[in-house]
Short mmCIF file of C-alpha atoms and ligand atoms in Angstrom, two decimals:
data_model
loop_
_atom_site.label_atom_id
_atom_site.label_comp_id
_atom_site.label_asym_id
_atom_site.label_seq_id
_atom_site.Cartn_x
_atom_site.Cartn_y
_atom_site.Cartn_z
CA MET D 28 -2.72 -11.71 7.71
CA ALA D 29 0.64 -10.65 9.12
CA SER D 30 0.90 -6.63 9.11
CA GLN D 31 3.22 -5.53 5.41
CA ARG D 32 4.11 -2.42 3.98
CA THR D 33 3.89 -1.79 0.53
CA LEU D 34 4.97 1.38 -1.35
CA CYS D 35 2.25 3.87 -4.12
CA ILE D 36 3.56 5.90 -6.01
CA ILE D 37 0.81 8.59 -7.38
CA LYS D 38 2.27 9.51 -10.80
CA PRO D 39 2.73 13.02 -12.58
CA ASP D 40 -0.55 12.21 -14.58
CA ALA D 41 -2.57 11.79 -11.24
CA VAL D 42 -0.99 14.48 -9.39
CA GLU D 43 -1.26 16.41 -12.77
CA LYS D 44 -5.53 15.85 -12.74
CA ARG D 45 -5.08 17.07 -9.07
CA VAL D 46 -6.35 13.06 -8.16
CA GLN D 47 -3.77 12.09 -5.62
CA GLY D 48 -5.52 13.67 -1.79
CA HIS D 49 -8.77 11.24 -3.87
CA ILE D 50 -6.39 7.88 -3.85
CA VAL D 51 -4.42 8.73 -0.83
CA GLN D 52 -8.59 9.35 0.85
CA ARG D 53 -9.68 5.71 -0.70
CA LEU D 54 -6.16 4.22 0.59
CA LEU D 55 -7.38 5.57 4.37
CA ASP D 56 -11.11 3.88 3.26
CA GLU D 57 -8.97 0.50 2.57
CA GLY D 58 -7.84 0.50 5.57
CA PHE D 59 -4.38 0.98 5.19
CA LYS D 60 -2.39 3.22 7.30
CA VAL D 61 0.17 6.00 6.26
CA VAL D 62 3.31 5.54 7.33
CA ALA D 63 5.38 8.18 5.61
CA LEU D 64 4.06 10.27 2.31
CA ARG D 65 6.50 12.72 0.52
CA GLN D 66 5.90 14.90 -2.83
CA THR D 67 8.97 14.63 -4.72
CA HIS D 68 10.53 15.80 -8.26
CA LEU D 69 12.39 12.24 -9.65
CA SER D 70 15.99 13.25 -11.53
CA ARG D 71 15.58 10.90 -14.57
CA GLY D 72 18.82 9.00 -12.43
CA GLN D 73 16.19 7.78 -9.72
CA ALA D 74 13.55 7.14 -12.70
CA GLU D 75 15.47 4.77 -14.28
CA GLY D 76 16.60 3.17 -11.15
CA PHE D 77 13.24 2.81 -9.96
CA TYR D 78 12.68 0.59 -12.10
CA ALA D 79 15.72 -0.70 -13.62
CA VAL D 80 13.71 -4.42 -14.17
CA HIS D 81 12.60 -2.89 -17.09
CA ARG D 82 15.54 -1.70 -18.79
CA GLU D 83 15.31 -4.60 -21.03
CA ARG D 84 11.60 -2.84 -22.04
CA PRO D 85 10.45 -1.29 -24.74
CA PHE D 86 8.52 0.62 -23.22
CA PHE D 87 11.22 1.59 -20.61
CA ASP D 88 12.43 5.35 -21.69
CA GLU D 89 9.06 6.11 -22.35
CA LEU D 90 8.31 5.12 -19.11
CA CYS D 91 11.08 7.17 -17.57
CA THR D 92 9.92 9.84 -19.90
CA PHE D 93 6.74 9.80 -18.22
CA MET D 94 8.12 9.59 -14.18
CA THR D 95 10.02 12.78 -14.98
CA ARG D 96 7.39 15.03 -16.45
CA GLY D 97 6.25 16.41 -13.37
CA PRO D 98 5.89 15.68 -9.43
CA VAL D 99 4.93 11.93 -7.60
CA VAL D 100 3.76 11.03 -4.57
CA VAL D 101 5.42 8.08 -2.68
CA VAL D 102 3.03 7.02 0.18
CA ALA D 103 4.44 4.00 2.03
CA LEU D 104 1.78 1.68 3.41
CA GLU D 105 0.01 -0.34 6.22
CA ARG D 106 -1.92 -2.36 6.43
CA ASP D 107 -2.54 -6.47 6.96
CA ASN D 108 -1.98 -8.01 3.62
CA ALA D 109 -0.86 -4.89 2.44
CA VAL D 110 0.54 -6.48 -0.56
CA GLN D 111 -2.29 -8.02 -2.96
CA HIS D 112 -4.87 -5.87 -0.99
CA TYR D 113 -3.57 -2.77 -2.54
CA ARG D 114 -3.28 -4.66 -5.91
CA ASP D 115 -6.36 -5.85 -5.90
CA VAL D 116 -7.19 -1.41 -4.56
CA ILE D 117 -5.46 -0.22 -7.32
CA GLY D 118 -6.79 -3.07 -11.12
CA ALA D 119 -4.90 -4.30 -13.48
CA THR D 120 -1.40 -2.16 -14.75
CA ASP D 121 -3.91 -1.29 -17.92
CA PRO D 122 -6.99 1.18 -16.52
CA ALA D 123 -8.98 -0.50 -19.67
CA LYS D 124 -8.70 -3.49 -17.94
CA ALA D 125 -9.60 -2.34 -14.66
CA ALA D 126 -12.12 -3.74 -12.66
CA ALA D 127 -14.89 -1.04 -11.59
CA GLY D 128 -14.09 1.16 -9.01
CA THR D 129 -10.57 1.07 -9.15
CA VAL D 130 -8.16 3.53 -9.08
CA ARG D 131 -6.66 2.24 -11.72
CA LYS D 132 -9.48 2.51 -13.80
CA LEU D 133 -10.97 5.61 -12.05
CA TYR D 134 -7.88 9.02 -12.59
CA GLY D 135 -4.99 6.24 -15.79
CA SER D 136 -5.59 6.82 -18.88
CA ASN D 137 -3.63 3.97 -20.43
CA VAL D 138 -0.94 1.54 -20.17
CA GLY D 139 1.33 4.11 -19.89
CA GLU D 140 -0.15 7.13 -17.82
CA ASN D 141 -2.22 4.32 -15.20
CA ALA D 142 -2.26 6.98 -11.75
CA VAL D 143 -0.15 4.70 -9.46
CA HIS D 144 2.81 2.21 -9.22
CA GLY D 145 2.03 -0.63 -7.30
CA SER D 146 4.84 -2.79 -5.26
CA ASP D 147 3.87 -6.55 -6.84
CA SER D 148 5.87 -8.95 -2.98
CA GLU D 149 6.09 -8.57 0.00
CA GLU D 150 10.00 -8.56 -0.62
CA ASN D 151 9.61 -5.19 -3.70
CA GLY D 152 7.38 -2.99 -1.00
CA LEU D 153 10.03 -3.28 1.00
CA LYS D 154 12.79 -2.73 -1.30
CA GLU D 155 10.74 0.12 -2.61
CA CYS D 156 9.88 2.22 0.42
CA GLY D 157 13.87 1.65 1.05
CA TYR D 158 14.50 3.21 -2.20
CA PHE D 159 12.76 6.14 -1.50
CA SER D 160 13.76 6.45 2.41
CA LEU D 161 10.81 5.76 3.92
CA ALA D 162 9.25 4.16 6.83
CA THR D 163 12.46 1.85 7.85
CA THR D 164 12.31 1.68 10.56
CA CYS D 165 9.56 -0.57 12.22
CA SER D 166 7.96 3.40 14.38
CA GLU D 167 5.87 2.69 16.80
CA PRO D 168 5.33 4.07 19.58
CA ASN D 169 7.13 2.33 22.16
CA THR D 170 4.76 2.50 25.41
CA SER D 171 7.42 1.76 27.93
CA ALA D 172 9.29 4.58 27.40
CA GLN D 173 9.28 8.11 27.97
CA TRP D 174 13.23 8.81 26.28
CA ARG D 175 14.13 9.96 22.60
CA VAL D 176 16.62 7.28 20.56
CA VAL D 177 19.49 6.86 22.45
CA GLY D 178 21.22 3.96 20.23
CA PRO D 179 22.57 1.22 21.37
CA ARG D 180 26.11 2.17 22.22
CA THR D 181 24.78 5.19 24.79
CA ALA D 182 21.86 2.60 26.06
CA ARG D 183 24.72 0.15 26.89
CA LYS D 184 26.54 2.28 29.52
CA THR D 185 23.68 2.64 31.74
CA LYS D 186 22.42 -1.16 31.81
CA GLN D 187 19.08 -0.46 33.33
CA ARG D 188 17.30 -1.15 30.63
CA SER D 189 17.78 -1.91 26.92
CA TRP D 190 18.10 1.20 24.23
CA LYS D 191 15.12 -0.43 22.86
CA GLN D 192 12.67 -0.64 25.64
CA ARG D 193 14.11 3.00 26.45
CA ALA D 194 13.07 4.33 22.83
CA GLY D 195 10.27 7.25 22.19
CA VAL D 196 9.85 5.16 18.93
CA CYS D 197 11.01 1.50 17.87
CA ALA D 198 13.75 2.19 15.82
CA MET D 199 14.51 -1.52 14.29
CA PRO D 200 14.84 -2.18 10.44
CA TRP D 201 10.68 -2.70 10.53
CA ALA D 202 12.24 -5.83 8.01
CA ALA D 203 13.76 -7.25 11.61
CA CYS D 204 10.58 -6.49 13.10
CA ALA D 205 8.65 -8.03 10.96
CA THR D 206 10.19 -10.97 11.04
CA CYS D 207 11.58 -11.58 14.47
CA ARG D 208 8.17 -9.35 16.29
CA SER D 209 10.41 -8.69 19.23
CA CYS D 210 11.01 -5.19 18.78
CA CYS D 211 8.73 -3.76 20.94
CA ARG D 212 4.79 -4.45 23.02
CA ALA D 213 3.53 -2.40 19.99
CA CYS D 214 4.49 -4.44 17.10
CA ALA D 215 4.84 -7.76 19.25
P1 CMP T 948 4.21 0.54 -12.72
O1 CMP T 948 2.91 -0.33 -11.46
O2 CMP T 948 4.70 1.35 -12.02
O3 CMP T 948 5.30 -0.46 -12.88
C1 CMP T 948 5.53 -0.83 -14.37
C2 CMP T 948 5.30 0.45 -15.02
O4 CMP T 948 6.13 0.42 -16.40
C3 CMP T 948 3.94 -0.53 -15.27
O5 CMP T 948 3.15 0.38 -13.87
C4 CMP T 948 3.09 0.30 -16.11
O6 CMP T 948 3.18 2.89 -15.85
C5 CMP T 948 4.59 0.56 -17.43
N1 CMP T 948 3.75 -0.04 -18.50
C6 CMP T 948 3.65 -1.38 -18.45
N2 CMP T 948 4.11 -1.48 -19.69
C7 CMP T 948 3.66 -0.99 -20.64
C8 CMP T 948 3.29 -0.45 -21.42
N3 CMP T 948 3.47 -1.40 -22.55
N4 CMP T 948 4.00 0.36 -21.92
C9 CMP T 948 4.35 1.47 -21.65
N5 CMP T 948 4.51 0.85 -20.28
C10 CMP T 948 3.82 0.28 -20.07
#
């Protein structure tokens, strides 16, 4: 199974309970690589934009009020089969129905305050990481390079190595990289 990325949001209820460290450690123990992580306090507009797909649902207003109640931690995760594995680790949306040992069973309170958000598909995982400007590029170290990213225009002038080879890290969009598998040796 190819490497995938997915987004975790540690929601305000979990941050209030001060369990964000436990959740990140659990994800690391499950084999996820944390490719980016940031604490942020969502504005109403950000919350409404993120959950726009639920705009017509009766719980939309309550969900956005909750998500803006305090800080969240947004985490871009990577591993093979990341989307499904993450969903298995967090458990059912409603903590009361989640399996024992899952993150939502351990730390969630109810279907609204359920500790973490999870992406429901690989496509949405990438989109949702992008929504928070998290890990939008490949970022694997390019072992053939000693230079920092210079960009395609500069590299074209030298005609010695491609700009990708000269980059200190791969700067290809992750989605393109995952599709073509040719952006650098590390992620090929
Ligand atoms: P999440 O994974 O963030 O995706 C959408 C969220 O909507 C979901 O987790 C829940 O927190 C929330 N949600 C889903 N169903 C309900 C509900 N019936 N009442 C309140 N919130 C809900």
